[in-house]
Short mmCIF file of C-alpha atoms in Angstrom, two decimals:
data_model
loop_
_atom_site.label_atom_id
_atom_site.label_comp_id
_atom_site.label_asym_id
_atom_site.label_seq_id
_atom_site.Cartn_x
_atom_site.Cartn_y
_atom_site.Cartn_z
CA UNK A 3 0.14 0.14 0.07
CA UNK A 4 1.38 3.08 -1.28
CA UNK A 5 0.52 6.66 1.15
CA UNK A 6 0.86 10.24 -0.36
CA UNK A 7 0.96 13.47 0.81
CA UNK A 8 -3.63 13.10 0.95
CA UNK A 9 -3.49 10.84 4.00
CA UNK A 10 -3.38 10.93 7.77
CA UNK A 11 -1.35 8.27 9.15
CA UNK A 12 -2.15 7.84 13.12
CA UNK A 13 -0.88 5.62 15.33
CA UNK A 14 -2.80 5.18 18.55
CA UNK A 15 -1.43 2.21 21.54
CA UNK A 16 0.44 2.44 24.87
CA UNK A 17 4.03 3.37 25.70
CA UNK A 18 5.25 1.60 28.47
CA UNK A 19 8.56 2.78 30.08
CA UNK A 20 11.30 0.98 32.72
CA UNK A 21 14.95 2.97 33.27
CA UNK A 22 17.60 2.26 31.29
CA UNK A 23 20.21 -0.08 33.06
CA UNK A 24 23.30 2.01 33.84
CA UNK A 25 22.18 5.41 33.46
CA UNK A 26 20.98 7.51 35.90
CA UNK A 27 17.34 9.11 34.44
CA UNK A 28 16.86 8.20 30.47
CA UNK A 29 14.10 5.12 29.70
CA UNK A 30 13.53 2.27 27.34
CA UNK A 31 10.24 2.79 25.84
CA UNK A 32 7.79 0.31 24.08
CA UNK A 33 5.02 1.17 22.04
CA UNK A 34 2.61 -1.07 20.55
CA UNK A 35 -1.05 -0.88 19.33
CA UNK A 36 -2.58 -0.37 16.10
CA UNK A 37 -2.09 1.65 12.98
CA UNK A 38 -5.28 3.71 10.87
CA UNK A 39 -4.65 4.92 7.72
CA UNK A 40 -7.05 7.98 6.71
CA UNK A 41 -7.41 9.11 2.57
CA UNK A 42 -7.94 11.62 0.46
CA UNK A 43 -7.24 14.35 4.04
CA UNK A 44 -6.12 17.17 2.79
CA UNK A 45 -7.46 19.22 5.69
CA UNK A 46 -6.90 16.81 8.37
CA UNK A 47 -10.16 18.46 10.53
CA UNK A 48 -11.77 15.33 9.03
CA UNK A 49 -10.09 13.32 10.97
CA UNK A 50 -11.66 12.05 14.09
CA UNK A 51 -10.26 10.18 16.88
CA UNK A 52 -9.72 6.60 16.23
CA UNK A 53 -12.53 4.12 16.98
CA UNK A 54 -12.31 1.73 20.79
CA UNK A 55 -15.78 0.58 21.39
CA UNK A 56 -16.08 -0.20 25.20
CA UNK A 57 -13.25 -1.43 27.36
CA UNK A 58 -10.95 -2.72 24.25
CA UNK A 59 -7.18 -2.45 24.58
CA UNK A 60 -6.65 -1.14 21.24
CA UNK A 61 -8.56 1.20 18.70
CA UNK A 62 -10.38 -0.88 16.33
CA UNK A 63 -8.42 -1.54 13.41
CA UNK A 64 -6.53 -4.69 11.10
CA UNK A 65 -3.26 -2.84 10.83
CA UNK A 66 -0.86 -2.74 14.25
CA UNK A 67 2.75 -1.63 15.24
CA UNK A 68 4.87 -2.10 17.54
CA UNK A 69 8.31 -0.26 17.65
CA UNK A 70 11.24 0.61 20.38
CA UNK A 71 13.56 2.85 21.54
CA UNK A 72 14.91 5.77 24.18
CA UNK A 73 13.82 8.52 26.02
CA UNK A 74 16.19 11.43 27.27
CA UNK A 75 14.82 14.16 28.70
CA UNK A 76 14.63 17.46 26.51
CA UNK A 77 15.57 19.49 30.22
CA UNK A 78 19.04 17.70 30.69
CA UNK A 79 18.77 16.86 33.41
CA UNK A 80 18.19 13.08 34.56
CA UNK A 81 16.29 13.60 37.53
CA UNK A 82 13.23 10.45 36.43
CA UNK A 83 10.54 12.88 36.58
CA UNK A 84 8.31 10.92 33.90
CA UNK A 85 5.71 13.94 33.87
CA UNK A 86 7.95 16.18 31.87
CA UNK A 87 8.75 16.48 28.69
CA UNK A 88 11.28 13.43 27.11
CA UNK A 89 13.66 13.16 23.34
CA UNK A 90 12.02 9.73 22.12
CA UNK A 91 14.03 7.90 19.49
CA UNK A 92 12.35 5.10 18.05
CA UNK A 93 15.23 2.72 17.21
CA UNK A 94 14.02 -1.20 16.92
CA UNK A 95 10.53 -3.07 16.70
CA UNK A 96 8.97 -5.06 14.86
CA UNK A 97 7.73 -1.55 12.72
CA UNK A 98 4.10 -0.92 11.84
CA UNK A 99 1.50 -2.23 9.24
CA UNK A 100 0.05 -0.66 6.03
CA UNK A 101 -3.06 -3.29 5.58
CA UNK A 102 -0.02 -4.63 2.69
CA UNK A 103 0.92 -7.69 4.33
CA UNK A 104 4.67 -5.99 5.00
CA UNK A 105 6.15 -4.44 8.58
CA UNK A 106 7.25 -0.80 7.57
CA UNK A 107 10.07 0.39 9.69
CA UNK A 108 11.35 4.21 9.81
CA UNK A 109 14.01 5.47 8.81
CA UNK A 110 14.07 7.93 11.28
CA UNK A 111 11.41 8.68 14.18
CA UNK A 112 12.12 11.36 17.35
CA UNK A 113 8.38 12.20 19.36
CA UNK A 114 8.55 14.59 22.15
CA UNK A 115 6.13 13.15 24.87
CA UNK A 116 6.33 13.28 28.40
CA UNK A 117 6.65 9.53 29.87
CA UNK A 118 3.17 9.47 31.97
CA UNK A 119 0.35 10.60 31.84
CA UNK A 120 -0.38 13.80 34.81
CA UNK A 121 -3.88 15.11 33.91
CA UNK A 122 -3.08 18.35 33.90
CA UNK A 123 -5.80 21.48 32.50
CA UNK A 124 -3.38 22.44 30.24
CA UNK A 125 -4.66 20.54 27.18
CA UNK A 126 -0.44 21.64 26.14
CA UNK A 127 1.20 19.27 28.90
CA UNK A 128 0.09 16.17 26.82
CA UNK A 129 0.86 17.89 23.33
CA UNK A 130 3.65 15.38 21.76
CA UNK A 131 5.15 16.28 18.58
CA UNK A 132 6.73 13.93 15.86
CA UNK A 133 9.56 14.38 13.05
CA UNK A 134 10.99 12.18 10.77
CA UNK A 135 11.24 9.51 7.20
CA UNK A 136 9.83 6.58 6.54
CA UNK A 137 9.81 4.73 2.36
CA UNK A 138 7.07 7.77 1.47
CA UNK A 139 9.69 10.58 2.26
CA UNK A 140 9.59 13.25 5.44
CA UNK A 141 6.27 13.31 7.85
CA UNK A 142 5.43 15.88 10.64
CA UNK A 143 2.82 13.94 13.47
CA UNK A 144 1.36 15.05 15.95
CA UNK A 145 -1.18 13.98 18.84
CA UNK A 146 -1.86 14.14 22.11
CA UNK A 147 -0.98 11.43 25.12
CA UNK A 148 -4.14 9.89 26.78
CA UNK A 149 -5.00 8.61 30.63
CA UNK A 150 -3.08 4.98 31.08
CA UNK A 151 -0.51 6.69 28.79
CA UNK A 152 -2.23 5.94 25.63
CA UNK A 153 -0.66 8.03 22.90
CA UNK A 154 -2.43 9.46 19.37
CA UNK A 155 -0.35 10.09 17.16
CA UNK A 156 -1.03 11.65 13.91
CA UNK A 157 1.65 11.64 10.47
CA UNK A 158 1.60 14.21 7.59
CA UNK A 159 3.64 11.93 5.72
CA UNK A 160 5.28 12.35 1.86
CA UNK A 161 6.19 15.40 2.42
CA UNK A 162 6.57 17.47 -0.87
CA UNK A 163 10.47 19.29 -1.36
CA UNK A 164 9.11 22.36 -1.33
CA UNK A 165 7.10 22.16 1.75
CA UNK A 166 8.99 24.05 4.87
CA UNK A 167 7.56 21.50 6.82
CA UNK A 168 10.62 19.07 5.38
CA UNK A 169 12.81 21.74 7.21
CA UNK A 170 11.78 21.11 10.64
CA UNK A 171 13.04 19.46 13.16
CA UNK A 172 11.38 17.55 16.57
CA UNK A 173 11.35 20.75 17.73
CA UNK A 174 10.19 22.59 15.45
CA UNK A 175 6.85 20.97 15.50
CA UNK A 176 6.75 21.64 18.89
CA UNK A 177 7.48 25.24 18.56
CA UNK A 178 5.32 25.65 15.38
CA UNK A 179 2.50 23.81 17.03
CA UNK A 180 2.52 26.42 20.17
CA UNK A 181 2.35 29.51 18.35
CA UNK A 182 -0.81 27.73 16.66
CA UNK A 183 -2.58 27.16 19.31
CA UNK A 184 -1.69 27.50 22.27
CA UNK A 185 -3.73 30.35 24.12
CA UNK A 186 -1.20 31.89 26.28
CA UNK A 187 -4.16 33.97 28.47
CA UNK A 188 -6.33 30.46 28.27
CA UNK A 189 -3.24 28.54 29.32
CA UNK A 190 -4.66 25.86 27.79
CA UNK A 191 -5.07 24.36 23.56
CA UNK A 192 -7.65 26.32 21.31
CA UNK A 193 -7.83 22.49 18.85
CA UNK A 194 -8.89 19.64 19.89
CA UNK A 195 -7.91 16.56 19.04
CA UNK A 196 -4.46 18.73 17.87
CA UNK A 197 -4.47 16.88 14.91
CA UNK A 198 -6.61 19.54 13.19
CA UNK A 199 -4.72 21.55 13.42
CA UNK A 200 -2.84 23.44 10.43
CA UNK A 201 0.39 21.37 11.65
CA UNK A 202 -0.74 18.91 9.48
CA UNK A 203 -2.90 20.20 6.55
CA UNK A 204 -1.37 20.56 2.88
CA UNK A 205 -0.46 23.97 2.02
CA UNK A 206 0.27 25.13 5.44
#
């Protein structure tokens, strides 16, 4: 299955973290769940929450993903505080499915996220930002952590070479998102779910 820049590829699953052996404040992560592909959505405002019936562990989909990686604190302070932001580097795992019978792997995938959900009234505390490259091209992604350490991350991939987002780092995704949807006066985000914002629009 090919994916073009009109599609949103959504990962929804549970992230588990364990202290990295021999380190002080870094963590190993494992993230497992389901993949949903929304085609023909240049405007991501048409993409809602992934369907997850009742008490089901994962969203309804016949496609899955399992990835592993490492997490280091964004502020450089290795104090073991899981509520603050970490830079997660996806480095291994089985990869992800797109419904073509194959397992796909990202060439590069970085995420900024906390490692534990805290339920803060300020929605920006739960935001997750991603950037990387898969077989279809460079991508940026945006989502958030929910109770139970469930992360939903929506990806816009196969970005055109003229798209300014091909030059973004994951830190740029964070900066641009907060500039677009964070209201300092209200101390909260203005777009829920966050992937509906202009950050993932074609032509943004």
